[in-house]
Amino acid sequence: MAKQTLGFSSTVFRKKFRNGMSEQNYRDNEIIFSQGDAADAVFYIQSGTVKLTVAATRRKKAIIAVLLRGGFFGEGCLGGQTHRIYTARSIGQAQITRLQKESTIRSLKRDPQFAQLFVAYLLSRIIRIEEDLVDQFFNFSEKRLARVLLLFGQIIKESKPEHPLKVSQATLAEMVGTTRARVSRFMNQFKKNGFVSYNGSLQINSALIIGFLESRPMSVNK
């Protein structure tokens, strides 16, 4: 669930990629690419949020990442990946830049500044993935849910008021790796403690959640 923001504008990408890029606006819950599609491009989030999901069967799937504005995804094609191993779908409205694989490789070779920023972003993704993996194995569901809510708190801040973010408990359960019933129980407790509230949409008190996480004993040493 990376949140690194590089801040590449459409103008910057046009200068770097010329005809090797395109842009598209997506509505809420719209597929950008599907698991099994040909991997032939890298994508960059100009605005909005994107979730990456993997499905083993029709009923069994998992959310492996939620990416914010300024994030890349689909970069596996640069390392030899021929088909997508996950589905990328928008959360709310999103503006996405598509960078052709060949154009991206050329830019990485010719533009040291772009290459440095791109590598820095990938390293931040790796660090976050490792943290999420440790979290999944060693921390309690309640604490994992609190961390997920912090992420959504940041997404809500970036969302447009006319398009409030709607987060279902089923989505939270998928991200936390627990049951919807447990998420419901935790959310009721979080509501009593003032961590979350509902006023037409989910509101998150990030300061209280951070305090809660800091007061909880760590399940693993960092």
PDB file of C-alpha atoms in Angstrom:
ATOM      1  CA  MET A   1       0.000   0.000   0.000  1.00  0.00           C
ATOM      2  CA  ALA A   2       2.532   2.496  -1.154  1.00  0.00           C
ATOM      3  CA  LYS A   3       2.030   6.204  -0.835  1.00  0.00           C
ATOM      4  CA  GLN A   4       5.192   7.634  -2.365  1.00  0.00           C
ATOM      5  CA  THR A   5       4.390  10.716  -4.475  1.00  0.00           C
ATOM      6  CA  LEU A   6       6.754  11.610  -7.314  1.00  0.00           C
ATOM      7  CA  GLY A   7       4.685  14.363  -8.880  1.00  0.00           C
ATOM      8  CA  PHE A   8       5.225  13.714 -12.599  1.00  0.00           C
ATOM      9  CA  SER A   9       2.785  15.942 -14.493  1.00  0.00           C
ATOM     10  CA  SER A  10       1.227  15.128 -17.839  1.00  0.00           C
ATOM     11  CA  THR A  11       3.431  17.820 -19.401  1.00  0.00           C
ATOM     12  CA  VAL A  12       6.588  16.188 -18.050  1.00  0.00           C
ATOM     13  CA  PHE A  13       5.561  12.790 -19.396  1.00  0.00           C
ATOM     14  CA  ARG A  14       4.747  14.248 -22.828  1.00  0.00           C
ATOM     15  CA  LYS A  15       8.234  15.733 -23.025  1.00  0.00           C
ATOM     16  CA  LYS A  16       9.851  12.461 -21.995  1.00  0.00           C
ATOM     17  CA  PHE A  17       7.659   9.972 -23.856  1.00  0.00           C
ATOM     18  CA  ARG A  18       6.036  11.924 -26.731  1.00  0.00           C
ATOM     19  CA  ASN A  19       3.996   9.296 -28.597  1.00  0.00           C
ATOM     20  CA  GLY A  20       4.892   6.597 -26.104  1.00  0.00           C
ATOM     21  CA  MET A  21       2.218   7.640 -23.624  1.00  0.00           C
ATOM     22  CA  SER A  22      -1.527   8.106 -23.361  1.00  0.00           C
ATOM     23  CA  GLU A  23      -3.981   9.235 -20.684  1.00  0.00           C
ATOM     24  CA  GLN A  24      -7.393   7.987 -19.645  1.00  0.00           C
ATOM     25  CA  ASN A  25      -9.959   8.906 -17.011  1.00  0.00           C
ATOM     26  CA  TYR A  26     -11.633   6.086 -15.076  1.00  0.00           C
ATOM     27  CA  ARG A  27     -14.876   6.000 -13.149  1.00  0.00           C
ATOM     28  CA  ASP A  28     -15.206   4.345  -9.765  1.00  0.00           C
ATOM     29  CA  ASN A  29     -14.491   0.595  -9.769  1.00  0.00           C
ATOM     30  CA  GLU A  30     -13.441   0.535 -13.418  1.00  0.00           C
ATOM     31  CA  ILE A  31     -10.863  -2.017 -14.592  1.00  0.00           C
ATOM     32  CA  ILE A  32      -7.574  -0.598 -15.893  1.00  0.00           C
ATOM     33  CA  PHE A  33      -6.211  -4.016 -16.784  1.00  0.00           C
ATOM     34  CA  SER A  34      -7.151  -7.563 -15.792  1.00  0.00           C
ATOM     35  CA  GLN A  35      -5.213 -10.503 -14.423  1.00  0.00           C
ATOM     36  CA  GLY A  36      -3.946 -12.482 -17.428  1.00  0.00           C
ATOM     37  CA  ASP A  37      -3.802  -9.513 -19.836  1.00  0.00           C
ATOM     38  CA  ALA A  38      -0.641  -8.924 -21.843  1.00  0.00           C
ATOM     39  CA  ALA A  39       1.911  -6.898 -19.837  1.00  0.00           C
ATOM     40  CA  ASP A  40       3.056  -4.248 -22.295  1.00  0.00           C
ATOM     41  CA  ALA A  41       3.007  -0.943 -20.384  1.00  0.00           C
ATOM     42  CA  VAL A  42       3.691   0.818 -17.093  1.00  0.00           C
ATOM     43  CA  PHE A  43       0.984   2.981 -15.500  1.00  0.00           C
ATOM     44  CA  TYR A  44       1.204   6.134 -13.390  1.00  0.00           C
ATOM     45  CA  ILE A  45      -1.558   7.599 -11.197  1.00  0.00           C
ATOM     46  CA  GLN A  46      -2.019  11.298 -11.964  1.00  0.00           C
ATOM     47  CA  SER A  47      -5.016  11.524  -9.628  1.00  0.00           C
ATOM     48  CA  GLY A  48      -7.219   9.145  -7.694  1.00  0.00           C
ATOM     49  CA  THR A  49      -6.532   5.728  -6.194  1.00  0.00           C
ATOM     50  CA  VAL A  50      -5.955   2.244  -7.641  1.00  0.00           C
ATOM     51  CA  LYS A  51      -6.286  -1.160  -5.981  1.00  0.00           C
ATOM     52  CA  LEU A  52      -4.478  -4.287  -7.128  1.00  0.00           C
ATOM     53  CA  THR A  53      -6.225  -7.620  -6.589  1.00  0.00           C
ATOM     54  CA  VAL A  54      -5.334 -11.254  -7.246  1.00  0.00           C
ATOM     55  CA  ALA A  55      -7.986 -13.914  -7.762  1.00  0.00           C
ATOM     56  CA  ALA A  56      -7.295 -17.626  -7.286  1.00  0.00           C
ATOM     57  CA  THR A  57     -10.911 -18.590  -7.962  1.00  0.00           C
ATOM     58  CA  ARG A  58     -14.159 -16.705  -8.493  1.00  0.00           C
ATOM     59  CA  ARG A  59     -14.777 -16.628  -4.761  1.00  0.00           C
ATOM     60  CA  LYS A  60     -11.211 -16.320  -3.478  1.00  0.00           C
ATOM     61  CA  LYS A  61      -9.346 -13.086  -4.083  1.00  0.00           C
ATOM     62  CA  ALA A  62      -7.121 -10.725  -2.168  1.00  0.00           C
ATOM     63  CA  ILE A  63      -6.245  -7.044  -2.319  1.00  0.00           C
ATOM     64  CA  ILE A  64      -2.455  -6.899  -2.500  1.00  0.00           C
ATOM     65  CA  ALA A  65      -2.000  -3.121  -2.691  1.00  0.00           C
ATOM     66  CA  VAL A  66      -3.796   0.201  -2.708  1.00  0.00           C
ATOM     67  CA  LEU A  67      -1.840   2.914  -4.534  1.00  0.00           C
ATOM     68  CA  LEU A  68      -2.299   6.674  -4.272  1.00  0.00           C
ATOM     69  CA  ARG A  69      -1.638   9.612  -6.561  1.00  0.00           C
ATOM     70  CA  GLY A  70       1.987   9.582  -7.693  1.00  0.00           C
ATOM     71  CA  GLY A  71       2.275   5.791  -7.778  1.00  0.00           C
ATOM     72  CA  PHE A  72       3.426   3.483 -10.576  1.00  0.00           C
ATOM     73  CA  PHE A  73       2.009   0.030 -11.238  1.00  0.00           C
ATOM     74  CA  GLY A  74       2.350  -2.603 -13.932  1.00  0.00           C
ATOM     75  CA  GLU A  75       6.151  -2.255 -13.785  1.00  0.00           C
ATOM     76  CA  GLY A  76       6.561  -6.049 -13.858  1.00  0.00           C
ATOM     77  CA  CYS A  77       6.653  -5.882 -17.660  1.00  0.00           C
ATOM     78  CA  LEU A  78      10.080  -4.209 -17.397  1.00  0.00           C
ATOM     79  CA  GLY A  79      11.454  -7.317 -15.684  1.00  0.00           C
ATOM     80  CA  GLY A  80      10.205  -9.836 -18.227  1.00  0.00           C
ATOM     81  CA  GLN A  81       6.628 -10.326 -17.039  1.00  0.00           C
ATOM     82  CA  THR A  82       4.562 -11.194 -20.121  1.00  0.00           C
ATOM     83  CA  HIS A  83       1.096 -11.303 -18.526  1.00  0.00           C
ATOM     84  CA  ARG A  84      -0.503  -9.415 -15.653  1.00  0.00           C
ATOM     85  CA  ILE A  85      -0.527 -11.345 -12.395  1.00  0.00           C
ATOM     86  CA  TYR A  86      -3.142  -9.064 -10.826  1.00  0.00           C
ATOM     87  CA  THR A  87      -6.094  -6.861 -11.754  1.00  0.00           C
ATOM     88  CA  ALA A  88      -5.831  -3.079 -11.421  1.00  0.00           C
ATOM     89  CA  ARG A  89      -9.071  -1.244 -10.677  1.00  0.00           C
ATOM     90  CA  SER A  90      -9.865   2.365  -9.802  1.00  0.00           C
ATOM     91  CA  ILE A  91     -11.246   3.421  -6.429  1.00  0.00           C
ATOM     92  CA  GLY A  92     -13.304   6.513  -7.102  1.00  0.00           C
ATOM     93  CA  GLN A  93     -12.456   8.612 -10.147  1.00  0.00           C
ATOM     94  CA  ALA A  94      -8.890   8.356 -11.381  1.00  0.00           C
ATOM     95  CA  GLN A  95      -6.701   9.799 -14.125  1.00  0.00           C
ATOM     96  CA  ILE A  96      -4.089   7.322 -15.307  1.00  0.00           C
ATOM     97  CA  THR A  97      -1.102   7.757 -17.625  1.00  0.00           C
ATOM     98  CA  ARG A  98      -0.100   4.716 -19.680  1.00  0.00           C
ATOM     99  CA  LEU A  99       3.597   4.478 -20.607  1.00  0.00           C
ATOM    100  CA  GLN A 100       4.568   2.022 -23.331  1.00  0.00           C
ATOM    101  CA  LYS A 101       7.091  -0.568 -22.197  1.00  0.00           C
ATOM    102  CA  GLU A 102       9.676   0.240 -24.877  1.00  0.00           C
ATOM    103  CA  SER A 103       9.405   3.990 -24.261  1.00  0.00           C
ATOM    104  CA  THR A 104       9.814   3.477 -20.513  1.00  0.00           C
ATOM    105  CA  ILE A 105      12.957   1.386 -21.002  1.00  0.00           C
ATOM    106  CA  ARG A 106      14.456   4.052 -23.289  1.00  0.00           C
ATOM    107  CA  SER A 107      13.665   6.821 -20.793  1.00  0.00           C
ATOM    108  CA  LEU A 108      15.219   4.872 -17.934  1.00  0.00           C
ATOM    109  CA  LYS A 109      18.421   4.453 -19.968  1.00  0.00           C
ATOM    110  CA  ARG A 110      18.599   8.049 -21.251  1.00  0.00           C
ATOM    111  CA  ASP A 111      17.263  10.050 -18.314  1.00  0.00           C
ATOM    112  CA  PRO A 112      19.252   9.515 -15.074  1.00  0.00           C
ATOM    113  CA  GLN A 113      16.917  11.736 -13.031  1.00  0.00           C
ATOM    114  CA  PHE A 114      13.824   9.809 -14.105  1.00  0.00           C
ATOM    115  CA  ALA A 115      15.640   6.510 -13.503  1.00  0.00           C
ATOM    116  CA  GLN A 116      16.683   7.604 -10.010  1.00  0.00           C
ATOM    117  CA  LEU A 117      13.154   8.657  -9.048  1.00  0.00           C
ATOM    118  CA  PHE A 118      11.637   5.515 -10.546  1.00  0.00           C
ATOM    119  CA  VAL A 119      14.056   3.258  -8.644  1.00  0.00           C
ATOM    120  CA  ALA A 120      13.410   5.232  -5.428  1.00  0.00           C
ATOM    121  CA  TYR A 121       9.689   4.625  -5.865  1.00  0.00           C
ATOM    122  CA  LEU A 122      10.186   0.895  -6.460  1.00  0.00           C
ATOM    123  CA  LEU A 123      12.340   0.644  -3.331  1.00  0.00           C
ATOM    124  CA  SER A 124       9.619   2.365  -1.305  1.00  0.00           C
ATOM    125  CA  ARG A 125       7.127  -0.167  -2.685  1.00  0.00           C
ATOM    126  CA  ILE A 126       9.378  -3.060  -1.673  1.00  0.00           C
ATOM    127  CA  ILE A 127       9.751  -1.662   1.842  1.00  0.00           C
ATOM    128  CA  ARG A 128       5.987  -1.230   2.169  1.00  0.00           C
ATOM    129  CA  ILE A 129       5.312  -4.741   0.855  1.00  0.00           C
ATOM    130  CA  GLU A 130       7.751  -6.169   3.420  1.00  0.00           C
ATOM    131  CA  GLU A 131       6.027  -4.185   6.195  1.00  0.00           C
ATOM    132  CA  ASP A 132       2.623  -5.438   5.042  1.00  0.00           C
ATOM    133  CA  LEU A 133       3.901  -9.018   4.951  1.00  0.00           C
ATOM    134  CA  VAL A 134       5.257  -8.768   8.506  1.00  0.00           C
ATOM    135  CA  ASP A 135       2.002  -7.117   9.558  1.00  0.00           C
ATOM    136  CA  GLN A 136      -0.026  -9.937   8.017  1.00  0.00           C
ATOM    137  CA  PHE A 137       1.923 -12.686   9.764  1.00  0.00           C
ATOM    138  CA  PHE A 138       2.591 -11.216  13.173  1.00  0.00           C
ATOM    139  CA  ASN A 139       0.153  -8.448  14.077  1.00  0.00           C
ATOM    140  CA  PHE A 140      -3.425  -8.772  15.304  1.00  0.00           C
ATOM    141  CA  SER A 141      -6.329  -8.094  12.929  1.00  0.00           C
ATOM    142  CA  GLU A 142      -7.371  -5.066  14.984  1.00  0.00           C
ATOM    143  CA  LYS A 143      -3.985  -3.423  14.478  1.00  0.00           C
ATOM    144  CA  ARG A 144      -3.877  -4.301  10.773  1.00  0.00           C
ATOM    145  CA  LEU A 145      -7.313  -2.727  10.343  1.00  0.00           C
ATOM    146  CA  ALA A 146      -6.094   0.447  12.058  1.00  0.00           C
ATOM    147  CA  ARG A 147      -3.168   0.681   9.607  1.00  0.00           C
ATOM    148  CA  VAL A 148      -5.506   0.174   6.648  1.00  0.00           C
ATOM    149  CA  LEU A 149      -7.789   2.931   7.954  1.00  0.00           C
ATOM    150  CA  LEU A 150      -4.817   5.296   8.127  1.00  0.00           C
ATOM    151  CA  LEU A 151      -4.239   4.680   4.427  1.00  0.00           C
ATOM    152  CA  PHE A 152      -7.880   5.359   3.614  1.00  0.00           C
ATOM    153  CA  GLY A 153      -7.681   8.515   5.711  1.00  0.00           C
ATOM    154  CA  GLN A 154      -5.065   9.814   3.305  1.00  0.00           C
ATOM    155  CA  ILE A 155      -7.143   8.753   0.296  1.00  0.00           C
ATOM    156  CA  ILE A 156     -10.200  10.564   1.686  1.00  0.00           C
ATOM    157  CA  LYS A 157      -8.174  13.775   2.077  1.00  0.00           C
ATOM    158  CA  GLU A 158      -7.292  13.633  -1.618  1.00  0.00           C
ATOM    159  CA  SER A 159     -10.825  12.753  -2.748  1.00  0.00           C
ATOM    160  CA  LYS A 160     -13.062  15.402  -4.251  1.00  0.00           C
ATOM    161  CA  PRO A 161     -16.005  16.422  -2.011  1.00  0.00           C
ATOM    162  CA  GLU A 162     -18.498  15.711  -4.795  1.00  0.00           C
ATOM    163  CA  HIS A 163     -17.182  12.150  -5.076  1.00  0.00           C
ATOM    164  CA  PRO A 164     -16.793  10.899  -1.467  1.00  0.00           C
ATOM    165  CA  LEU A 165     -14.946   7.640  -1.058  1.00  0.00           C
ATOM    166  CA  LYS A 166     -17.128   4.690  -0.094  1.00  0.00           C
ATOM    167  CA  VAL A 167     -15.366   1.841   1.680  1.00  0.00           C
ATOM    168  CA  SER A 168     -17.223  -1.384   2.363  1.00  0.00           C
ATOM    169  CA  GLN A 169     -16.454  -3.658   5.287  1.00  0.00           C
ATOM    170  CA  ALA A 170     -15.957  -6.448   2.756  1.00  0.00           C
ATOM    171  CA  THR A 171     -13.128  -4.449   1.165  1.00  0.00           C
ATOM    172  CA  LEU A 172     -11.573  -3.783   4.566  1.00  0.00           C
ATOM    173  CA  ALA A 173     -11.792  -7.484   5.416  1.00  0.00           C
ATOM    174  CA  GLU A 174     -10.000  -8.401   2.171  1.00  0.00           C
ATOM    175  CA  MET A 175      -7.205  -5.938   2.908  1.00  0.00           C
ATOM    176  CA  VAL A 176      -6.814  -6.980   6.535  1.00  0.00           C
ATOM    177  CA  GLY A 177      -7.051 -10.692   5.793  1.00  0.00           C
ATOM    178  CA  THR A 178      -9.862 -11.480   8.195  1.00  0.00           C
ATOM    179  CA  THR A 179     -13.625 -11.983   8.171  1.00  0.00           C
ATOM    180  CA  ARG A 180     -16.210  -9.293   7.595  1.00  0.00           C
ATOM    181  CA  ALA A 181     -17.767 -10.122  10.977  1.00  0.00           C
ATOM    182  CA  ARG A 182     -14.516  -9.332  12.788  1.00  0.00           C
ATOM    183  CA  VAL A 183     -14.092  -6.094  10.858  1.00  0.00           C
ATOM    184  CA  SER A 184     -17.649  -5.126  11.807  1.00  0.00           C
ATOM    185  CA  ARG A 185     -16.889  -5.741  15.470  1.00  0.00           C
ATOM    186  CA  PHE A 186     -13.657  -3.742  15.350  1.00  0.00           C
ATOM    187  CA  MET A 187     -15.315  -0.884  13.454  1.00  0.00           C
ATOM    188  CA  ASN A 188     -18.075  -0.630  16.061  1.00  0.00           C
ATOM    189  CA  GLN A 189     -15.413  -0.354  18.749  1.00  0.00           C
ATOM    190  CA  PHE A 190     -13.438   2.178  16.702  1.00  0.00           C
ATOM    191  CA  LYS A 191     -16.615   4.223  16.301  1.00  0.00           C
ATOM    192  CA  LYS A 192     -17.180   4.246  20.078  1.00  0.00           C
ATOM    193  CA  ASN A 193     -13.585   5.421  20.559  1.00  0.00           C
ATOM    194  CA  GLY A 194     -13.979   8.193  17.994  1.00  0.00           C
ATOM    195  CA  PHE A 195     -11.520   6.702  15.522  1.00  0.00           C
ATOM    196  CA  VAL A 196     -14.147   6.662  12.765  1.00  0.00           C
ATOM    197  CA  SER A 197     -17.523   8.252  12.134  1.00  0.00           C
ATOM    198  CA  TYR A 198     -20.162   8.165   9.437  1.00  0.00           C
ATOM    199  CA  ASN A 199     -21.610  11.339   7.960  1.00  0.00           C
ATOM    200  CA  GLY A 200     -22.733  10.292   4.514  1.00  0.00           C
ATOM    201  CA  SER A 201     -19.336   8.628   4.093  1.00  0.00           C
ATOM    202  CA  LEU A 202     -16.572   7.186   6.238  1.00  0.00           C
ATOM    203  CA  GLN A 203     -14.645   9.788   8.250  1.00  0.00           C
ATOM    204  CA  ILE A 204     -11.321   8.797   9.837  1.00  0.00           C
ATOM    205  CA  ASN A 205      -9.598  10.476  12.771  1.00  0.00           C
ATOM    206  CA  SER A 206      -5.998   9.725  11.828  1.00  0.00           C
ATOM    207  CA  ALA A 207      -4.522  11.356  14.936  1.00  0.00           C
ATOM    208  CA  LEU A 208      -6.481   9.078  17.274  1.00  0.00           C
ATOM    209  CA  ILE A 209      -5.615   5.994  15.235  1.00  0.00           C
ATOM    210  CA  ILE A 210      -1.905   6.870  15.279  1.00  0.00           C
ATOM    211  CA  GLY A 211      -2.123   7.245  19.061  1.00  0.00           C
ATOM    212  CA  PHE A 212      -3.852   3.872  19.290  1.00  0.00           C
ATOM    213  CA  LEU A 213      -1.135   2.183  17.207  1.00  0.00           C
ATOM    214  CA  GLU A 214       1.652   3.762  19.236  1.00  0.00           C
ATOM    215  CA  SER A 215       0.056   2.644  22.500  1.00  0.00           C
ATOM    216  CA  ARG A 216      -0.311  -0.973  21.410  1.00  0.00           C
ATOM    217  CA  PRO A 217       2.586  -3.338  22.143  1.00  0.00           C
ATOM    218  CA  MET A 218       4.492  -4.310  19.021  1.00  0.00           C
ATOM    219  CA  SER A 219       4.020  -7.880  17.893  1.00  0.00           C
ATOM    220  CA  VAL A 220       7.471  -7.885  16.299  1.00  0.00           C
ATOM    221  CA  ASN A 221      10.610  -5.892  17.004  1.00  0.00           C
ATOM    222  CA  LYS A 222      11.580  -3.249  14.469  1.00  0.00           C
TER     223      LYS A 222
END
